[in-house]
Coordinates of C-alpha atoms in Angstrom, one line a residue:
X1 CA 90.3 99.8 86.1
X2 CA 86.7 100.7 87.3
X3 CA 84.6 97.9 88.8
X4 CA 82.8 98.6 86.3
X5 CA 85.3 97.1 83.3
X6 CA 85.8 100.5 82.3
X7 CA 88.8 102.1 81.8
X8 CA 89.7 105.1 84.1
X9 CA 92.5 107.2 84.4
X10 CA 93.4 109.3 88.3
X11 CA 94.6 112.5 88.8
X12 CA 95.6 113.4 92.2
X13 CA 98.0 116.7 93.4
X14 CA 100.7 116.4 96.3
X15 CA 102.5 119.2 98.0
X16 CA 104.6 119.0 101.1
X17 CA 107.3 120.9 103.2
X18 CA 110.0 119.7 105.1
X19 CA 112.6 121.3 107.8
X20 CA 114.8 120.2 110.1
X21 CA 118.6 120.4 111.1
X22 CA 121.5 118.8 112.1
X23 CA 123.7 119.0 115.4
X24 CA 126.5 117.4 116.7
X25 CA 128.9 117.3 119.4
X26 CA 132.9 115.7 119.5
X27 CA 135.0 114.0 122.3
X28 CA 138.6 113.6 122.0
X29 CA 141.1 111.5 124.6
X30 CA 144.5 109.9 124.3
X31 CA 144.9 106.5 125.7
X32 CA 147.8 103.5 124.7
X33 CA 146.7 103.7 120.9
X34 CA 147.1 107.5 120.2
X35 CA 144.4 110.0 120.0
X36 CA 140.5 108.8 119.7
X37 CA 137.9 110.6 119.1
X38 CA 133.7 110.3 119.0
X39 CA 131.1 112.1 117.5
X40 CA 127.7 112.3 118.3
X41 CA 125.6 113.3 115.0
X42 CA 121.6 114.2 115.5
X43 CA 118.7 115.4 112.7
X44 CA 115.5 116.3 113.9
X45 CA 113.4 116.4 110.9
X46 CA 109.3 117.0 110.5
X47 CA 107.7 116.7 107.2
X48 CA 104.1 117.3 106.2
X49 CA 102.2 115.8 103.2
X50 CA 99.4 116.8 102.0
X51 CA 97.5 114.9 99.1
X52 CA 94.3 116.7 97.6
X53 CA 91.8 117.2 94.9
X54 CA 92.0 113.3 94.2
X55 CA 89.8 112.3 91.0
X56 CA 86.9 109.7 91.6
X57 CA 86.7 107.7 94.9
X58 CA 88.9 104.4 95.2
X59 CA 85.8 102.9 96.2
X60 CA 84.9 102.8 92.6
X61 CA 88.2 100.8 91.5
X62 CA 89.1 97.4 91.5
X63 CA 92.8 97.8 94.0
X64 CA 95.0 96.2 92.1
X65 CA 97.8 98.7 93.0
X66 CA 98.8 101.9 94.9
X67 CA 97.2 104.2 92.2
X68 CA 93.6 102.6 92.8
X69 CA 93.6 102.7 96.5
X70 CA 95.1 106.8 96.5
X71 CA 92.7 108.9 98.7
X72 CA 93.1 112.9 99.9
X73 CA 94.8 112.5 103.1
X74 CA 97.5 114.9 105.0
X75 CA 100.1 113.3 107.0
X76 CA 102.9 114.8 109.7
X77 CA 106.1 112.8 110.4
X78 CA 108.9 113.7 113.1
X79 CA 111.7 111.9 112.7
X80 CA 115.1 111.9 115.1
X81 CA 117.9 110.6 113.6
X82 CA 121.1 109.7 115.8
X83 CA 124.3 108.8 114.0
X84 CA 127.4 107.8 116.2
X85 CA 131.0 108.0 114.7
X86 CA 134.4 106.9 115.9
X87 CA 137.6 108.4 114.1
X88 CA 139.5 105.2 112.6
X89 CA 142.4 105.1 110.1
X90 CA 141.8 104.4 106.7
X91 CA 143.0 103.8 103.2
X92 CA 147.1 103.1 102.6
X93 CA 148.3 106.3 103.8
X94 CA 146.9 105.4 107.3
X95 CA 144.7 108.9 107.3
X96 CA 142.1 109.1 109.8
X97 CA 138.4 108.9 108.8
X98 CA 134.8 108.5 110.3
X99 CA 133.5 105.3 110.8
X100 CA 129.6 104.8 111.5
X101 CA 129.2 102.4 114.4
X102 CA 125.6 103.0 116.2
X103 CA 122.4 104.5 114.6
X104 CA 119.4 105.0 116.1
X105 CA 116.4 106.6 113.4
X106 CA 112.9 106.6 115.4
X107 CA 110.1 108.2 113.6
X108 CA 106.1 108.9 114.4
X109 CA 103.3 109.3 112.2
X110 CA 100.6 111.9 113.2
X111 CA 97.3 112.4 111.8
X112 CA 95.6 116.2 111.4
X113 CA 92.3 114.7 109.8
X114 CA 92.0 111.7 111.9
X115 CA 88.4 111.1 111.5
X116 CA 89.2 110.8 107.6
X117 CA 92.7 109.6 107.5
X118 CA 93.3 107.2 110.2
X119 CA 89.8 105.8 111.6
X120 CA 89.5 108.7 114.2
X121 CA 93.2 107.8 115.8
X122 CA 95.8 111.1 115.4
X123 CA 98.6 109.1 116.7
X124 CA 99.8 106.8 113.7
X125 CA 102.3 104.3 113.3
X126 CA 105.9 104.6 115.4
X127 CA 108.5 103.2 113.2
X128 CA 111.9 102.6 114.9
X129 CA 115.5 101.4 113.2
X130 CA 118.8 100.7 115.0
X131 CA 121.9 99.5 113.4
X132 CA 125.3 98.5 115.5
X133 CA 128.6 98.0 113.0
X134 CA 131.3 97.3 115.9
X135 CA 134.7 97.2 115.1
X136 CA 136.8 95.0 117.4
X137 CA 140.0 92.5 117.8
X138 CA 136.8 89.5 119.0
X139 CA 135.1 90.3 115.3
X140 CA 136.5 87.8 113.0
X141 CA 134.9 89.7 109.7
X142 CA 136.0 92.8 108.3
X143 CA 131.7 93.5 107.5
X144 CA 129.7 92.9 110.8
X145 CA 126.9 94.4 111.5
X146 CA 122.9 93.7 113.6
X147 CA 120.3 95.5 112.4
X148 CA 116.9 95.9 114.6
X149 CA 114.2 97.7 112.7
X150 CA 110.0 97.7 112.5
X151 CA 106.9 99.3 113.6
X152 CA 104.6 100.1 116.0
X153 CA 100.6 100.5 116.3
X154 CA 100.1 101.8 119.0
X155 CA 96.6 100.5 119.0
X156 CA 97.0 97.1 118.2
X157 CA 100.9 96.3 119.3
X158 CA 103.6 94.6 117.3
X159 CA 102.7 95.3 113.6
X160 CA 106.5 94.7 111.8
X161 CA 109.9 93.1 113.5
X162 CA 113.3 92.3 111.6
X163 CA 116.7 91.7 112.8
X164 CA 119.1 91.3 110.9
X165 CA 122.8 89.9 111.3
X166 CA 125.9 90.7 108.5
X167 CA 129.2 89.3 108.1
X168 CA 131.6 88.5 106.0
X169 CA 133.4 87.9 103.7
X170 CA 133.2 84.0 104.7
X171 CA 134.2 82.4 101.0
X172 CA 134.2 85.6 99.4
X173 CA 130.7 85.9 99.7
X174 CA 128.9 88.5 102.3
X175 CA 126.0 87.0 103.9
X176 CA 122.8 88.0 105.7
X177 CA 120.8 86.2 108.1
X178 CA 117.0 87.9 108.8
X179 CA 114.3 86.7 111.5
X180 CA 111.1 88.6 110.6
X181 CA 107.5 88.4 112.3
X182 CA 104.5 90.6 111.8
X183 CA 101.1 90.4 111.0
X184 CA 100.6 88.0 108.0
X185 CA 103.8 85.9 108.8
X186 CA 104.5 84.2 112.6
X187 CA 107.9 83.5 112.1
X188 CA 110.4 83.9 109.1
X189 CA 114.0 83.4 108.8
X190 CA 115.2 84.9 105.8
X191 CA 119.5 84.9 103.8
X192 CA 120.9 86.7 101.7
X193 CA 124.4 86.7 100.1
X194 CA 126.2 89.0 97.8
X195 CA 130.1 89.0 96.5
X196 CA 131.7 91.3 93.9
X197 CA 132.9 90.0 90.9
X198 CA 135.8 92.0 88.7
X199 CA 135.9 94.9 90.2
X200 CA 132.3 96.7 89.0
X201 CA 129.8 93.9 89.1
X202 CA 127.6 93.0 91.7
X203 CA 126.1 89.3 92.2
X204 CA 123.4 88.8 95.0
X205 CA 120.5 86.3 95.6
X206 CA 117.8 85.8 99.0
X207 CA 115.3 84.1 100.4
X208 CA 112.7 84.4 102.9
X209 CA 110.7 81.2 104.9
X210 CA 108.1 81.1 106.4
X211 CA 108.4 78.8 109.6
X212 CA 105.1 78.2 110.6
X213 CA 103.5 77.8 107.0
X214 CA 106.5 76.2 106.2
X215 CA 106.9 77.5 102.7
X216 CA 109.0 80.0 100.5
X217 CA 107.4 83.7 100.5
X218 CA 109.9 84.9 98.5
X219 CA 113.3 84.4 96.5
X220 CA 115.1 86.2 94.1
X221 CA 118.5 87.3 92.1
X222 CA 119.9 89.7 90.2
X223 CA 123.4 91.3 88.6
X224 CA 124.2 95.0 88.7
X225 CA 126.9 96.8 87.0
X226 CA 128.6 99.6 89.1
X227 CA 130.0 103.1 87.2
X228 CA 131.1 105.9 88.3
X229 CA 128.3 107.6 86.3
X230 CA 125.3 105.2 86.4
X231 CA 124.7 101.4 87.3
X232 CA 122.2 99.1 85.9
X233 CA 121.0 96.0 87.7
X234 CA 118.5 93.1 86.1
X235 CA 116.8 91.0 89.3
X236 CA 114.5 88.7 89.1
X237 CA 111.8 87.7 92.1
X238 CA 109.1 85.8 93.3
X239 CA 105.7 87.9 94.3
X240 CA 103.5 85.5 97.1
X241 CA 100.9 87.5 96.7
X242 CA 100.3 87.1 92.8
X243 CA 102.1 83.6 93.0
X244 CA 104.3 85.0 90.1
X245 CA 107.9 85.5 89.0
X246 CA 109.1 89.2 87.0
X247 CA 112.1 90.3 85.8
X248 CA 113.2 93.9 86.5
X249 CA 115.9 96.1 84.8
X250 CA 116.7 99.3 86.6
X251 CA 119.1 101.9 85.2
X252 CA 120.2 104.7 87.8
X253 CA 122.3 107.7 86.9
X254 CA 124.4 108.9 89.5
X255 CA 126.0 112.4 88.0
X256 CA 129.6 112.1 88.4
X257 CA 128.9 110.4 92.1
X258 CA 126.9 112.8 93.5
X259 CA 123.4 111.1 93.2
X260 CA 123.1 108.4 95.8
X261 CA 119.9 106.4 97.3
X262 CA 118.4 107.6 100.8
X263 CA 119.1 105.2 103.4
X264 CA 115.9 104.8 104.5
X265 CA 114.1 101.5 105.7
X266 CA 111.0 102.8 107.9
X267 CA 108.1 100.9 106.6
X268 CA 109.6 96.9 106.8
X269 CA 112.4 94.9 105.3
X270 CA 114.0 95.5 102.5
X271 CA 114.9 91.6 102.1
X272 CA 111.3 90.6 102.3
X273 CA 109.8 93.9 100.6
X274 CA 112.1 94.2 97.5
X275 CA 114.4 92.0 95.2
X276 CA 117.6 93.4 96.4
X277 CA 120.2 91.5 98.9
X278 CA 120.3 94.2 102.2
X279 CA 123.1 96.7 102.6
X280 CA 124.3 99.2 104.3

C-alpha cells in the first residue's frame, strides 16, 4: 500500500551466479575397536546477487513487509563450509556409515555499491554457525548436540547470539534448550520439544523468554505428517511484533525423497524466527 492509501503493485528483477566446490581429505588407523576412520569435508562457495530495475521507491510505501522495503542492491557472499565425519556402524547389519560430528559454516557479506547498499561500509555482516554432535560412552542420550550460531557487525559489535543445547529422548520427548541475546532482546532463554507419534507424525511446541522484560516473545505448535512423497504440517504461533496469533499449513513435496530443505541458519534462530521446534 502507498502512503498515500492507494493501492500499488512492485515489480522488481533478480539475477545471480553462484560457484564453488567441494574438497576433502580421509584418515584411517586401527586401534582396540577395529578400524576408524575421519573425514574432513570443505565447500568454499561465493554467490553474487544482483537486484535491479525495482518499480517506485520504498520510500513511497507504508513497510508493512519485505515487498515494501525491496530496493536495487547487489550483494557478494563467501561462504566456507567445514563438515567433519567419523565412520560409525549403523543400521542391524552393523555396516559402517558417516556420522556428522563438528561443523563449522562461516560466511561474510560484501558490499560493491557501498555508498547505496550499506551506508558507505563494503564490509557487511560476518555470520558464523558451529554445531558439535559427539558421540560418547559419558553421553547418556542417543540425540546430543550444542549449537553456537549468530552474527557479526563489524561496525557496531555483537548484533545476534544463540546457543543451543539437544538431547534426548528423556520421556520420549526430544528437547531443546536456547540462550539468545541480540539487539532488541538482553537476554532470552528459549525450549523446545518434539516426539514422534506412530511412525509418520511429528508433534512439536517452543517458547522463547525474555529475561529482562520478563515476558513471552513467542510460542507456538504444530503437527506435520511425514511421507515419502510429501509432508504437510499446520503450526500455529505467536508474532510480538503484531501482538497476534496465525495459523499456518504448509504442504511440501519431496519427489520420491529427493527434494530436501537446505540446512541453512545464517541470519538468527530458527526457534525465535520461525514456528518450527529446531533440528538438525
Amino acid at each position: 500500500e502507498a502512503s498515500d492509501g492507494d493501492s500499488e503493485g512492485r515489480v522488481a528483477w533478480e539475477a545471480g551466479v553462484e560457484i564453488g566446490t567441494r574438497l576433502s581429505r580421509t584418515w584411517h588407523w586401527t586401534d582396540e575397536d577395529g578400524e576408524q576412520g575421519i573425514r574432513h569435508v570443505i565447500a568454499p562457495r561465493l554467490s553474487f546477487l544482483d537486484r535491479f530495475r525495482v518499480d517506485d521507491e520504498a520510500s513511497e510505501f507504508l513497510r508493512f513487509d519485505a515487498t515494501d522495503a525491496l530496493v536495487e542492491q547487489s550483494l557478494v557472499r563467501l561462504e566456507l563450509r567445514n563438515l567433519v565425519q567419523r565412520m560409525e556402524p549403523a543400521g542391524p547389519a552393523g555396516q559402517p556409515a558417516p556420522r556428522d560430528f563438528l561443523m563449522v559454516d562461516l560466511a561474510q557479506d560484501l558490499w560493491p555499491q557501498a555508498a547505496r547498499d550499506n551506508g558507505g561500509d563494503e564490509l557487511g555482516l560476518f555470520y558464523y554457525d558451529v554445531l558439535v554432535r559427539p558421540r560418547a560412552r559419558w553421553v547418556p542420550f542417543p540425540v546430543f548436540s550444542f549449537g553456537l550460531y549468530g552474527d557479526h557487525d563489524w561496525r557496531e559489535g555483537l548484533r545476534t547470539l544463540d546457543t543451543e543445547l539437544r538431547f534426548g529422548p528423556l520421556a520420549g520427548i526430544v528437547w531443546t534448550a536456547e540462550y539468545r541475546t541480540d539487539r532488541e532482546v538482553d537476554g532470552a532463554v528459549g525450549l523446545s520439544a518434539s516426539t514422534s507419534l506412530l511412525g509418520r507424525w511429528d508433534l512439536f511446541a517452543n517458547s522463547l523468554y525474555d529475561l529482562g522484560g520478563d515476558d513471552f516473545l513467542t510460542y507456538g505448535f504444530g503437527l506435520r505428517r511425514n511421507d515419502h512423497d510429501w509432508s504437510i504440517a499446520l503450526t500455529a504461533g505467536y508474532d510480538p511484533f503484531t501482538d497476534e496469533t496465525s495459523l499456518r499449513l504448509e504442504f511440501q513435496p519431496r519427489l520420491g525423497g529427493l527434494v530436501r530443505g537446505r540446512g541453512d541458519r545464517f541470519g538468527g534462530s530458527r526457534l525465535h524466527d520461525t514456528g518450527f521446534a529446531t533440528s538438525y
